[in-house]
PDB file of C-alpha atoms in Angstrom:
ATOM      1  CA  MET K1067       0.000   0.000   0.000  1.00 49.00           C
ATOM      2  CA  SER K1068       1.067   3.597  -0.625  1.00 56.00           C
ATOM      3  CA  GLU K1069       2.301   5.509   2.407  1.00 63.00           C
ATOM      4  CA  GLN K1070      -0.480   7.022   4.491  1.00 67.00           C
ATOM      5  CA  TYR K1071      -1.648  10.457   3.415  1.00 67.00           C
ATOM      6  CA  PHE K1072      -1.708  12.676   6.512  1.00 63.00           C
ATOM      7  CA  ASP K1073      -4.309  15.273   5.568  1.00 84.00           C
ATOM      8  CA  PRO K1074      -7.438  14.487   7.613  1.00 84.00           C
ATOM      9  CA  LYS K1075      -9.414  16.912   5.446  1.00 92.00           C
ATOM     10  CA  LEU K1076      -9.046  14.662   2.367  1.00 96.00           C
ATOM     11  CA  LYS K1077     -11.849  12.094   2.191  1.00 97.00           C
ATOM     12  CA  ILE K1078     -12.601   9.561  -0.563  1.00 98.00           C
ATOM     13  CA  PHE K1079     -15.980   7.840  -0.879  1.00 98.00           C
ATOM     14  CA  ALA K1080     -17.141   5.146  -3.283  1.00 98.00           C
ATOM     15  CA  LEU K1081     -20.585   4.219  -4.555  1.00 97.00           C
ATOM     16  CA  ASN K1082     -21.632   0.916  -6.106  1.00 96.00           C
ATOM     17  CA  SER K1083     -20.541   1.089  -9.753  1.00 97.00           C
ATOM     18  CA  ASN K1084     -16.882   0.083  -9.317  1.00 97.00           C
ATOM     19  CA  LYS K1085     -15.822  -0.580  -5.720  1.00 96.00           C
ATOM     20  CA  PRO K1086     -12.627  -2.505  -6.681  1.00 97.00           C
ATOM     21  CA  LEU K1087     -11.315   0.493  -8.655  1.00 98.00           C
ATOM     22  CA  ALA K1088     -12.263   2.876  -5.842  1.00 98.00           C
ATOM     23  CA  GLU K1089     -10.230   0.775  -3.411  1.00 97.00           C
ATOM     24  CA  LYS K1090      -7.207   0.909  -5.738  1.00 97.00           C
ATOM     25  CA  ILE K1091      -7.546   4.700  -6.065  1.00 97.00           C
ATOM     26  CA  ALA K1092      -7.775   5.134  -2.291  1.00 97.00           C
ATOM     27  CA  GLU K1093      -4.758   2.873  -1.826  1.00 95.00           C
ATOM     28  CA  ALA K1094      -2.784   4.898  -4.377  1.00 95.00           C
ATOM     29  CA  VAL K1095      -3.633   8.105  -2.501  1.00 96.00           C
ATOM     30  CA  GLY K1096      -2.834   6.518   0.853  1.00 94.00           C
ATOM     31  CA  VAL K1097      -6.217   6.899   2.563  1.00 95.00           C
ATOM     32  CA  LYS K1098      -9.036   4.564   3.523  1.00 95.00           C
ATOM     33  CA  LEU K1099     -12.407   4.793   1.810  1.00 97.00           C
ATOM     34  CA  GLY K1100     -14.943   6.801   3.792  1.00 96.00           C
ATOM     35  CA  LYS K1101     -17.842   5.046   5.471  1.00 96.00           C
ATOM     36  CA  THR K1102     -21.137   5.277   3.652  1.00 96.00           C
ATOM     37  CA  SER K1103     -24.130   3.027   3.120  1.00 95.00           C
ATOM     38  CA  VAL K1104     -26.120   2.786  -0.102  1.00 94.00           C
ATOM     39  CA  ASP K1105     -29.331   0.771  -0.057  1.00 93.00           C
ATOM     40  CA  ARG K1106     -32.897   0.994  -1.298  1.00 95.00           C
ATOM     41  CA  PHE K1107     -36.388   1.468  -0.012  1.00 96.00           C
ATOM     42  CA  SER K1108     -38.847  -1.292  -0.879  1.00 96.00           C
ATOM     43  CA  ASP K1109     -40.089   0.640  -3.933  1.00 96.00           C
ATOM     44  CA  GLY K1110     -36.562   0.899  -5.370  1.00 94.00           C
ATOM     45  CA  GLU K1111     -35.719   4.446  -4.301  1.00 96.00           C
ATOM     46  CA  ILE K1112     -32.044   4.923  -3.438  1.00 97.00           C
ATOM     47  CA  ARG K1113     -31.138   5.754   0.150  1.00 96.00           C
ATOM     48  CA  ILE K1114     -27.666   7.021   1.071  1.00 97.00           C
ATOM     49  CA  ASN K1115     -26.196   7.688   4.501  1.00 96.00           C
ATOM     50  CA  ILE K1116     -22.727   9.171   5.108  1.00 97.00           C
ATOM     51  CA  GLU K1117     -21.529   7.518   8.304  1.00 97.00           C
ATOM     52  CA  GLU K1118     -18.816   9.980   9.331  1.00 97.00           C
ATOM     53  CA  SER K1119     -18.443  13.740   9.602  1.00 97.00           C
ATOM     54  CA  ILE K1120     -17.234  15.506   6.452  1.00 97.00           C
ATOM     55  CA  ARG K1121     -17.811  19.108   7.590  1.00 97.00           C
ATOM     56  CA  GLY K1122     -15.168  21.346   6.012  1.00 97.00           C
ATOM     57  CA  ASP K1123     -13.509  18.399   4.223  1.00 97.00           C
ATOM     58  CA  GLN K1124     -12.345  18.147   0.621  1.00 97.00           C
ATOM     59  CA  VAL K1125     -14.299  15.139  -0.566  1.00 98.00           C
ATOM     60  CA  TYR K1126     -13.688  12.948  -3.640  1.00 98.00           C
ATOM     61  CA  ILE K1127     -16.538  10.679  -4.695  1.00 98.00           C
ATOM     62  CA  ILE K1128     -15.785   7.864  -7.162  1.00 98.00           C
ATOM     63  CA  GLN K1129     -18.521   6.619  -9.476  1.00 98.00           C
ATOM     64  CA  SER K1130     -18.564   5.416 -13.092  1.00 98.00           C
ATOM     65  CA  THR K1131     -21.914   6.065 -14.734  1.00 98.00           C
ATOM     66  CA  SER K1132     -21.806   2.712 -16.528  1.00 97.00           C
ATOM     67  CA  ALA K1133     -24.593   0.121 -16.746  1.00 96.00           C
ATOM     68  CA  PRO K1134     -27.061   0.303 -15.099  1.00 96.00           C
ATOM     69  CA  VAL K1135     -26.448   3.897 -16.195  1.00 97.00           C
ATOM     70  CA  ASN K1136     -29.517   5.547 -14.714  1.00 97.00           C
ATOM     71  CA  ASP K1137     -29.143   3.838 -11.323  1.00 97.00           C
ATOM     72  CA  ASN K1138     -25.474   4.769 -11.059  1.00 98.00           C
ATOM     73  CA  LEU K1139     -26.125   8.351 -12.177  1.00 98.00           C
ATOM     74  CA  MET K1140     -28.935   8.755  -9.634  1.00 98.00           C
ATOM     75  CA  GLU K1141     -26.724   7.317  -6.878  1.00 98.00           C
ATOM     76  CA  LEU K1142     -24.093   9.906  -7.743  1.00 98.00           C
ATOM     77  CA  LEU K1143     -26.523  12.841  -7.761  1.00 98.00           C
ATOM     78  CA  ILE K1144     -28.008  11.823  -4.399  1.00 98.00           C
ATOM     79  CA  MET K1145     -24.522  11.419  -2.888  1.00 98.00           C
ATOM     80  CA  ILE K1146     -23.456  14.877  -4.107  1.00 98.00           C
ATOM     81  CA  ASP K1147     -26.581  16.373  -2.541  1.00 98.00           C
ATOM     82  CA  ALA K1148     -25.864  14.562   0.741  1.00 98.00           C
ATOM     83  CA  LEU K1149     -22.267  15.845   0.783  1.00 98.00           C
ATOM     84  CA  ARG K1150     -23.375  19.414   0.080  1.00 98.00           C
ATOM     85  CA  ARG K1151     -25.964  19.329   2.875  1.00 97.00           C
ATOM     86  CA  ALA K1152     -23.347  17.876   5.243  1.00 97.00           C
ATOM     87  CA  SER K1153     -21.142  20.956   4.677  1.00 98.00           C
ATOM     88  CA  ALA K1154     -18.293  19.438   2.654  1.00 98.00           C
ATOM     89  CA  LYS K1155     -15.880  22.192   1.648  1.00 98.00           C
ATOM     90  CA  THR K1156     -15.409  20.833  -1.896  1.00 98.00           C
ATOM     91  CA  ILE K1157     -17.153  18.003  -3.744  1.00 98.00           C
ATOM     92  CA  ASN K1158     -14.813  16.543  -6.351  1.00 98.00           C
ATOM     93  CA  VAL K1159     -16.573  14.025  -8.580  1.00 98.00           C
ATOM     94  CA  VAL K1160     -14.259  11.348 -10.002  1.00 98.00           C
ATOM     95  CA  ILE K1161     -15.924   9.767 -13.049  1.00 98.00           C
ATOM     96  CA  PRO K1162     -13.740   7.043 -14.609  1.00 98.00           C
ATOM     97  CA  TYR K1163     -16.470   6.456 -17.231  1.00 98.00           C
ATOM     98  CA  TYR K1164     -18.888   9.262 -18.183  1.00 98.00           C
ATOM     99  CA  GLY K1165     -22.161   7.756 -19.398  1.00 97.00           C
ATOM    100  CA  TYR K1166     -24.350   9.439 -22.041  1.00 97.00           C
ATOM    101  CA  ALA K1167     -21.150  10.907 -23.542  1.00 96.00           C
ATOM    102  CA  ARG K1168     -22.064   9.778 -27.066  1.00 94.00           C
ATOM    103  CA  GLN K1169     -25.081  12.095 -27.061  1.00 95.00           C
ATOM    104  CA  ASP K1170     -22.859  15.165 -27.274  1.00 95.00           C
ATOM    105  CA  ARG K1171     -24.475  17.032 -30.206  1.00 93.00           C
ATOM    106  CA  LYS K1172     -27.607  17.182 -32.318  1.00 93.00           C
ATOM    107  CA  ALA K1173     -26.837  14.735 -35.121  1.00 86.00           C
ATOM    108  CA  ARG K1174     -30.466  14.825 -36.302  1.00 89.00           C
ATOM    109  CA  SER K1175     -33.469  17.073 -35.809  1.00 94.00           C
ATOM    110  CA  ARG K1176     -35.190  17.028 -32.421  1.00 95.00           C
ATOM    111  CA  GLU K1177     -32.444  15.072 -30.649  1.00 95.00           C
ATOM    112  CA  PRO K1178     -31.376  15.906 -27.075  1.00 96.00           C
ATOM    113  CA  ILE K1179     -27.819  16.706 -26.040  1.00 97.00           C
ATOM    114  CA  THR K1180     -27.844  14.387 -23.055  1.00 97.00           C
ATOM    115  CA  ALA K1181     -24.144  14.756 -22.232  1.00 98.00           C
ATOM    116  CA  LYS K1182     -24.824  18.440 -21.536  1.00 98.00           C
ATOM    117  CA  LEU K1183     -27.938  17.595 -19.499  1.00 98.00           C
ATOM    118  CA  VAL K1184     -25.880  15.274 -17.270  1.00 98.00           C
ATOM    119  CA  ALA K1185     -23.278  18.031 -16.809  1.00 98.00           C
ATOM    120  CA  ASN K1186     -26.039  20.433 -15.734  1.00 98.00           C
ATOM    121  CA  MET K1187     -27.426  17.892 -13.280  1.00 98.00           C
ATOM    122  CA  LEU K1188     -24.020  17.292 -11.654  1.00 98.00           C
ATOM    123  CA  GLU K1189     -23.425  21.020 -11.233  1.00 98.00           C
ATOM    124  CA  THR K1190     -26.911  21.696  -9.917  1.00 98.00           C
ATOM    125  CA  ALA K1191     -26.554  18.881  -7.372  1.00 98.00           C
ATOM    126  CA  GLY K1192     -23.455  20.634  -5.992  1.00 98.00           C
ATOM    127  CA  ALA K1193     -20.301  19.258  -7.646  1.00 98.00           C
ATOM    128  CA  THR K1194     -17.393  21.714  -7.469  1.00 98.00           C
ATOM    129  CA  ARG K1195     -14.898  19.840  -9.682  1.00 98.00           C
ATOM    130  CA  ILE K1196     -14.908  16.922 -12.133  1.00 98.00           C
ATOM    131  CA  LEU K1197     -12.065  14.450 -12.708  1.00 98.00           C
ATOM    132  CA  ALA K1198     -12.807  12.433 -15.846  1.00 98.00           C
ATOM    133  CA  LEU K1199     -10.994   9.845 -17.945  1.00 97.00           C
ATOM    134  CA  ASP K1200     -11.045   9.741 -21.766  1.00 96.00           C
ATOM    135  CA  LEU K1201     -14.311  11.538 -22.477  1.00 96.00           C
ATOM    136  CA  HIS K1202     -15.896  10.356 -25.713  1.00 94.00           C
ATOM    137  CA  ALA K1203     -15.745  13.881 -27.137  1.00 91.00           C
ATOM    138  CA  ALA K1204     -13.339  16.617 -26.025  1.00 89.00           C
ATOM    139  CA  GLN K1205     -16.052  19.287 -26.214  1.00 92.00           C
ATOM    140  CA  ILE K1206     -17.818  17.735 -23.201  1.00 96.00           C
ATOM    141  CA  GLN K1207     -15.238  19.595 -21.086  1.00 96.00           C
ATOM    142  CA  GLY K1208     -16.953  22.789 -22.199  1.00 96.00           C
ATOM    143  CA  PHE K1209     -20.351  21.562 -21.019  1.00 98.00           C
ATOM    144  CA  PHE K1210     -19.222  22.262 -17.437  1.00 98.00           C
ATOM    145  CA  ASP K1211     -18.851  25.686 -15.808  1.00 98.00           C
ATOM    146  CA  ILE K1212     -16.733  24.207 -13.008  1.00 98.00           C
ATOM    147  CA  PRO K1213     -13.103  23.005 -13.231  1.00 97.00           C
ATOM    148  CA  LEU K1214     -12.666  19.708 -15.096  1.00 97.00           C
ATOM    149  CA  ASP K1215      -9.450  17.693 -15.243  1.00 96.00           C
ATOM    150  CA  HIS K1216      -9.362  15.308 -18.192  1.00 95.00           C
ATOM    151  CA  LEU K1217      -7.009  12.319 -17.930  1.00 95.00           C
ATOM    152  CA  MET K1218      -5.960  10.123 -20.854  1.00 93.00           C
ATOM    153  CA  GLY K1219      -5.779   6.336 -20.973  1.00 92.00           C
ATOM    154  CA  ALA K1220      -3.109   6.294 -23.710  1.00 92.00           C
ATOM    155  CA  PRO K1221      -0.082   6.439 -21.326  1.00 92.00           C
ATOM    156  CA  LEU K1222      -1.319   3.305 -19.505  1.00 93.00           C
ATOM    157  CA  LEU K1223      -2.139   1.412 -22.689  1.00 95.00           C
ATOM    158  CA  ALA K1224       1.219   2.435 -24.142  1.00 95.00           C
ATOM    159  CA  ASP K1225       2.948   1.064 -21.062  1.00 94.00           C
ATOM    160  CA  TYR K1226       1.317  -2.325 -21.640  1.00 95.00           C
ATOM    161  CA  PHE K1227       2.419  -2.515 -25.289  1.00 97.00           C
ATOM    162  CA  LEU K1228       5.950  -1.337 -24.515  1.00 95.00           C
ATOM    163  CA  THR K1229       6.347  -3.655 -21.533  1.00 94.00           C
ATOM    164  CA  HIS K1230       5.257  -6.630 -23.667  1.00 96.00           C
ATOM    165  CA  HIS K1231       7.506  -5.529 -26.595  1.00 96.00           C
ATOM    166  CA  LEU K1232       4.546  -5.225 -28.966  1.00 96.00           C
ATOM    167  CA  ASP K1233       5.749  -1.891 -30.358  1.00 95.00           C
ATOM    168  CA  GLU K1234       8.171  -3.588 -32.769  1.00 95.00           C
ATOM    169  CA  ASN K1235       7.055  -3.221 -36.413  1.00 96.00           C
ATOM    170  CA  ALA K1236       3.744  -1.785 -35.202  1.00 98.00           C
ATOM    171  CA  VAL K1237       1.242   0.597 -36.737  1.00 98.00           C
ATOM    172  CA  VAL K1238      -1.370   2.315 -34.562  1.00 98.00           C
ATOM    173  CA  VAL K1239      -4.820   2.283 -36.133  1.00 97.00           C
ATOM    174  CA  SER K1240      -7.728   4.598 -35.462  1.00 96.00           C
ATOM    175  CA  PRO K1241     -11.055   2.831 -36.119  1.00 92.00           C
ATOM    176  CA  ASP K1242     -12.545   6.078 -37.468  1.00 87.00           C
ATOM    177  CA  HIS K1243     -11.624   9.660 -38.346  1.00 85.00           C
ATOM    178  CA  GLY K1244     -12.791  10.975 -34.963  1.00 85.00           C
ATOM    179  CA  GLY K1245     -10.206   8.947 -33.056  1.00 90.00           C
ATOM    180  CA  VAL K1246      -7.119  10.164 -34.932  1.00 93.00           C
ATOM    181  CA  THR K1247      -5.907  12.396 -32.081  1.00 92.00           C
ATOM    182  CA  ARG K1248      -6.104   9.467 -29.644  1.00 93.00           C
ATOM    183  CA  ALA K1249      -4.265   7.174 -32.086  1.00 95.00           C
ATOM    184  CA  ARG K1250      -1.574   9.773 -32.659  1.00 95.00           C
ATOM    185  CA  LYS K1251      -0.982  10.068 -28.919  1.00 93.00           C
ATOM    186  CA  LEU K1252      -0.443   6.313 -28.585  1.00 95.00           C
ATOM    187  CA  ALA K1253       1.717   6.323 -31.727  1.00 96.00           C
ATOM    188  CA  GLU K1254       3.970   8.971 -30.157  1.00 94.00           C
ATOM    189  CA  PHE K1255       4.572   6.716 -27.151  1.00 94.00           C
ATOM    190  CA  LEU K1256       5.238   3.671 -29.359  1.00 96.00           C
ATOM    191  CA  LYS K1257       7.195   5.649 -31.988  1.00 96.00           C
ATOM    192  CA  ALA K1258       4.990   4.055 -34.652  1.00 97.00           C
ATOM    193  CA  PRO K1259       3.148   5.325 -37.746  1.00 97.00           C
ATOM    194  CA  ILE K1260      -0.646   5.569 -37.807  1.00 97.00           C
ATOM    195  CA  ALA K1261      -3.387   4.343 -40.120  1.00 97.00           C
ATOM    196  CA  ILE K1262      -7.092   5.192 -40.236  1.00 95.00           C
ATOM    197  CA  ILE K1263     -10.092   3.018 -41.019  1.00 92.00           C
ATOM    198  CA  ASP K1264     -12.570   4.925 -43.144  1.00 87.00           C
ATOM    199  CA  LYS K1265     -16.038   3.747 -42.188  1.00 73.00           C
ATOM    200  CA  ARG K1266     -19.620   4.842 -42.347  1.00 68.00           C
ATOM    201  CA  ARG K1267     -22.294   4.290 -39.709  1.00 62.00           C
ATOM    202  CA  PRO K1268     -25.751   3.880 -41.289  1.00 60.00           C
ATOM    203  CA  ARG K1269     -27.381   3.646 -37.840  1.00 65.00           C
ATOM    204  CA  ALA K1270     -26.450   3.378 -34.146  1.00 65.00           C
ATOM    205  CA  ASN K1271     -24.170   0.419 -33.270  1.00 59.00           C
ATOM    206  CA  VAL K1272     -23.791  -0.511 -36.961  1.00 62.00           C
ATOM    207  CA  ALA K1273     -20.592   0.238 -38.896  1.00 61.00           C
ATOM    208  CA  GLU K1274     -19.285  -0.607 -42.365  1.00 67.00           C
ATOM    209  CA  VAL K1275     -15.593  -0.434 -43.267  1.00 61.00           C
ATOM    210  CA  MET K1276     -15.025   1.421 -46.521  1.00 68.00           C
ATOM    211  CA  ASN K1277     -11.247   1.766 -46.823  1.00 87.00           C
ATOM    212  CA  ILE K1278      -7.945   1.742 -44.886  1.00 92.00           C
ATOM    213  CA  ILE K1279      -5.838   4.872 -45.084  1.00 93.00           C
ATOM    214  CA  GLY K1280      -2.183   4.046 -44.445  1.00 95.00           C
ATOM    215  CA  ASP K1281       0.178   1.101 -44.788  1.00 95.00           C
ATOM    216  CA  VAL K1282      -0.559  -1.944 -42.598  1.00 96.00           C
ATOM    217  CA  LYS K1283       0.822  -4.738 -44.781  1.00 97.00           C
ATOM    218  CA  GLY K1284       3.342  -6.888 -42.921  1.00 97.00           C
ATOM    219  CA  LYS K1285       2.875  -4.904 -39.688  1.00 98.00           C
ATOM    220  CA  ARG K1286       1.387  -5.553 -36.269  1.00 98.00           C
ATOM    221  CA  ALA K1287      -1.769  -3.437 -36.124  1.00 98.00           C
ATOM    222  CA  ILE K1288      -2.723  -1.913 -32.772  1.00 98.00           C
ATOM    223  CA  MET K1289      -6.220  -0.434 -32.770  1.00 98.00           C
ATOM    224  CA  ILE K1290      -7.211   2.125 -30.130  1.00 97.00           C
ATOM    225  CA  ASP K1291     -10.599   3.588 -29.233  1.00 96.00           C
ATOM    226  CA  ASP K1292     -12.032   5.359 -26.211  1.00 95.00           C
ATOM    227  CA  MET K1293     -14.758   2.735 -25.708  1.00 96.00           C
ATOM    228  CA  ILE K1294     -15.941  -0.561 -27.149  1.00 97.00           C
ATOM    229  CA  ASP K1295     -19.691  -1.129 -26.874  1.00 96.00           C
ATOM    230  CA  THR K1296     -21.119  -3.875 -29.094  1.00 94.00           C
ATOM    231  CA  ALA K1297     -17.642  -4.448 -30.655  1.00 95.00           C
ATOM    232  CA  GLY K1298     -18.998  -4.220 -34.195  1.00 90.00           C
ATOM    233  CA  THR K1299     -16.597  -1.462 -35.258  1.00 88.00           C
ATOM    234  CA  ILE K1300     -13.490  -2.982 -33.680  1.00 93.00           C
ATOM    235  CA  THR K1301     -14.070  -6.533 -34.979  1.00 94.00           C
ATOM    236  CA  LEU K1302     -14.954  -5.374 -38.508  1.00 90.00           C
ATOM    237  CA  GLY K1303     -11.847  -3.213 -38.454  1.00 92.00           C
ATOM    238  CA  ALA K1304      -9.689  -6.102 -37.249  1.00 95.00           C
ATOM    239  CA  GLN K1305     -10.862  -8.305 -40.127  1.00 93.00           C
ATOM    240  CA  ALA K1306     -10.274  -5.491 -42.627  1.00 92.00           C
ATOM    241  CA  LEU K1307      -6.727  -5.050 -41.295  1.00 95.00           C
ATOM    242  CA  MET K1308      -5.988  -8.766 -41.653  1.00 96.00           C
ATOM    243  CA  ASP K1309      -7.410  -8.700 -45.176  1.00 93.00           C
ATOM    244  CA  ALA K1310      -5.095  -5.757 -45.931  1.00 94.00           C
ATOM    245  CA  GLY K1311      -2.038  -7.811 -44.911  1.00 96.00           C
ATOM    246  CA  ALA K1312      -1.482  -7.066 -41.220  1.00 97.00           C
ATOM    247  CA  THR K1313       0.481  -9.861 -39.498  1.00 97.00           C
ATOM    248  CA  ASP K1314      -1.670  -9.726 -36.358  1.00 97.00           C
ATOM    249  CA  VAL K1315      -4.139  -7.361 -34.709  1.00 98.00           C
ATOM    250  CA  TYR K1316      -4.296  -6.098 -31.144  1.00 98.00           C
ATOM    251  CA  ALA K1317      -7.056  -3.802 -29.893  1.00 98.00           C
ATOM    252  CA  SER K1318      -7.237  -1.453 -26.941  1.00 98.00           C
ATOM    253  CA  CYS K1319      -9.718   0.899 -25.327  1.00 97.00           C
ATOM    254  CA  THR K1320     -10.150   2.808 -22.108  1.00 97.00           C
ATOM    255  CA  HIS K1321     -13.791   1.928 -21.450  1.00 98.00           C
ATOM    256  CA  PRO K1322     -14.922  -1.718 -21.917  1.00 98.00           C
ATOM    257  CA  VAL K1323     -18.699  -1.204 -22.167  1.00 97.00           C
ATOM    258  CA  LEU K1324     -18.987  -4.582 -23.965  1.00 97.00           C
ATOM    259  CA  SER K1325     -22.761  -4.822 -24.247  1.00 96.00           C
ATOM    260  CA  GLY K1326     -24.973  -7.165 -26.262  1.00 95.00           C
ATOM    261  CA  PRO K1327     -23.013  -9.428 -28.627  1.00 97.00           C
ATOM    262  CA  ALA K1328     -19.619  -7.856 -27.840  1.00 97.00           C
ATOM    263  CA  ILE K1329     -17.975 -10.814 -26.084  1.00 97.00           C
ATOM    264  CA  GLU K1330     -19.087 -13.303 -28.736  1.00 97.00           C
ATOM    265  CA  ARG K1331     -17.846 -11.027 -31.518  1.00 97.00           C
ATOM    266  CA  ILE K1332     -14.458 -10.558 -29.863  1.00 98.00           C
ATOM    267  CA  GLU K1333     -14.093 -14.324 -29.338  1.00 97.00           C
ATOM    268  CA  LYS K1334     -14.745 -14.990 -33.042  1.00 96.00           C
ATOM    269  CA  SER K1335     -12.657 -12.078 -34.335  1.00 97.00           C
ATOM    270  CA  PRO K1336      -8.994 -12.148 -35.446  1.00 97.00           C
ATOM    271  CA  ILE K1337      -8.108  -9.866 -32.502  1.00 98.00           C
ATOM    272  CA  LYS K1338      -5.221 -11.495 -30.637  1.00 97.00           C
ATOM    273  CA  LYS K1339      -5.637  -9.485 -27.417  1.00 98.00           C
ATOM    274  CA  LEU K1340      -7.943  -6.699 -26.291  1.00 98.00           C
ATOM    275  CA  ILE K1341      -6.324  -4.439 -23.700  1.00 98.00           C
ATOM    276  CA  VAL K1342      -8.778  -2.417 -21.586  1.00 98.00           C
ATOM    277  CA  THR K1343      -8.698  -0.460 -18.332  1.00 97.00           C
ATOM    278  CA  ASP K1344     -10.834  -1.052 -15.256  1.00 97.00           C
ATOM    279  CA  SER K1345     -12.774   2.224 -15.620  1.00 98.00           C
ATOM    280  CA  ILE K1346     -15.800  -0.091 -15.876  1.00 98.00           C
ATOM    281  CA  ALA K1347     -15.993  -3.183 -13.689  1.00 96.00           C
ATOM    282  CA  LEU K1348     -16.062  -6.372 -15.783  1.00 96.00           C
ATOM    283  CA  PRO K1349     -18.349  -9.145 -14.505  1.00 95.00           C
ATOM    284  CA  ALA K1350     -16.988 -12.695 -14.533  1.00 95.00           C
ATOM    285  CA  GLU K1351     -18.780 -13.652 -17.766  1.00 95.00           C
ATOM    286  CA  LYS K1352     -16.905 -10.897 -19.640  1.00 96.00           C
ATOM    287  CA  GLN K1353     -13.454 -11.830 -18.325  1.00 96.00           C
ATOM    288  CA  ILE K1354     -12.365 -13.960 -21.275  1.00 97.00           C
ATOM    289  CA  ASP K1355      -8.810 -14.990 -22.171  1.00 97.00           C
ATOM    290  CA  LYS K1356      -8.598 -12.471 -25.013  1.00 97.00           C
ATOM    291  CA  ILE K1357      -9.240  -9.529 -22.678  1.00 98.00           C
ATOM    292  CA  GLU K1358      -6.580  -8.092 -20.363  1.00 97.00           C
ATOM    293  CA  GLN K1359      -7.210  -5.240 -17.935  1.00 96.00           C
ATOM    294  CA  VAL K1360      -4.773  -2.601 -16.738  1.00 96.00           C
ATOM    295  CA  SER K1361      -5.782  -0.504 -13.756  1.00 96.00           C
ATOM    296  CA  VAL K1362      -6.279   3.260 -13.789  1.00 96.00           C
ATOM    297  CA  GLY K1363      -6.149   3.245  -9.973  1.00 96.00           C
ATOM    298  CA  GLN K1364      -2.577   4.572  -9.705  1.00 94.00           C
ATOM    299  CA  LEU K1365      -3.214   7.190 -12.408  1.00 95.00           C
ATOM    300  CA  MET K1366      -6.409   8.550 -10.842  1.00 96.00           C
ATOM    301  CA  GLY K1367      -4.973   8.333  -7.340  1.00 96.00           C
ATOM    302  CA  GLN K1368      -1.970  10.406  -8.410  1.00 94.00           C
ATOM    303  CA  ALA K1369      -4.320  12.924 -10.050  1.00 96.00           C
ATOM    304  CA  ILE K1370      -6.287  13.276  -6.793  1.00 97.00           C
ATOM    305  CA  LYS K1371      -3.044  13.944  -4.896  1.00 95.00           C
ATOM    306  CA  PHE K1372      -1.984  16.599  -7.419  1.00 95.00           C
ATOM    307  CA  ILE K1373      -5.391  18.301  -7.347  1.00 96.00           C
ATOM    308  CA  HIS K1374      -5.488  18.269  -3.548  1.00 95.00           C
ATOM    309  CA  GLU K1375      -1.991  19.799  -3.408  1.00 94.00           C
ATOM    310  CA  ASN K1376      -2.829  22.377  -6.124  1.00 94.00           C
ATOM    311  CA  LYS K1377      -0.274  20.881  -8.509  1.00 94.00           C
ATOM    312  CA  PRO K1378      -0.769  20.540 -12.292  1.00 92.00           C
ATOM    313  CA  VAL K1379      -2.015  17.152 -13.528  1.00 91.00           C
ATOM    314  CA  SER K1380      -0.573  17.609 -17.029  1.00 87.00           C
ATOM    315  CA  PRO K1381       2.545  15.450 -16.328  1.00 87.00           C
ATOM    316  CA  LEU K1382       0.215  12.452 -15.992  1.00 86.00           C
ATOM    317  CA  PHE K1383      -0.633  12.484 -19.677  1.00 74.00           C
ATOM    318  CA  LYS K1384       2.504  14.009 -21.146  1.00 70.00           C
ATOM    319  CA  ASN K1385       4.642  11.079 -20.022  1.00 68.00           C
ATOM    320  CA  ARG K1386       4.274   7.308 -20.159  1.00 67.00           C
ATOM    321  CA  PHE K1387       2.526   6.215 -16.963  1.00 64.00           C
ATOM    322  CA  HIS K1388       3.778   2.964 -15.480  1.00 61.00           C
ATOM    323  CA  ASN K1389       1.113   0.635 -14.128  1.00 58.00           C
ATOM    324  CA  GLU K1390       2.575  -1.087 -11.069  1.00 54.00           C
ATOM    325  CA  GLU K1391       0.324  -4.108 -11.599  1.00 50.00           C
ATOM    326  CA  ASN K1392       1.921  -4.985 -14.957  1.00 43.00           C
TER     327      ASN K1392
END
């Protein structure tokens, strides 16, 4: 365990979405998780009780708004309200995975911008700062009128590939045009070229590969995305890369949503390994041999320390971040 952090005014609490990650974050900071109970009334309403004083404290609450999204989001909003009414000095919301992030603009007439609605709800509830990891769209940072620190998963994923010597003769592949910046960041760490899969998406969760921009023949292809949901895009892309002459294909993402047919598709795909973080807790049925997790606990714990000490967090994504569990 990390050495004990001796500021009694720093408190970390966890809700139900990802307790194992919360414990790793608290351990990295050097504090114990605060005492709180989360249960339900008989009609399903959420009831939260903070079981220690937090008056005047700087509180960090850890909650991914992953499935069940609405339950986890409501838990978070109720907890923020409880902290505000209990006179916490600051309420810092640590969101390893920000749900509803894909609804970040009006793509068609009469659509909501739900990512902005969630930002409004968090602020209205009483959040004073957000610490997020690999938001689906960078503009979501601008949906908040409170400070937001945005961490990147690329340094951790890069550490995995470098540690396992998978950077040799590699090309980093973005599964679409929107992910080029993310792919370029990983490529900088691996000192590798990049390629882009040109695709179209006729409807939600359906993708069709049109073309591959860049040279992948005879190379190890490493695909990177911020999240993998139904795995349609990543598995279609992997097959297209093999068809274009790649020697083998690895895939990586920060957020393993992995809903619906995702696990079956990954099992049947030519993907050799899928490297993900633990921003979303994986149930046992999704922990297959092809999937390896690296923890963001050290990264987010270090970020909390820097924020608490009023230090910049930028070094955490400018440099390769070593995961002690690897």
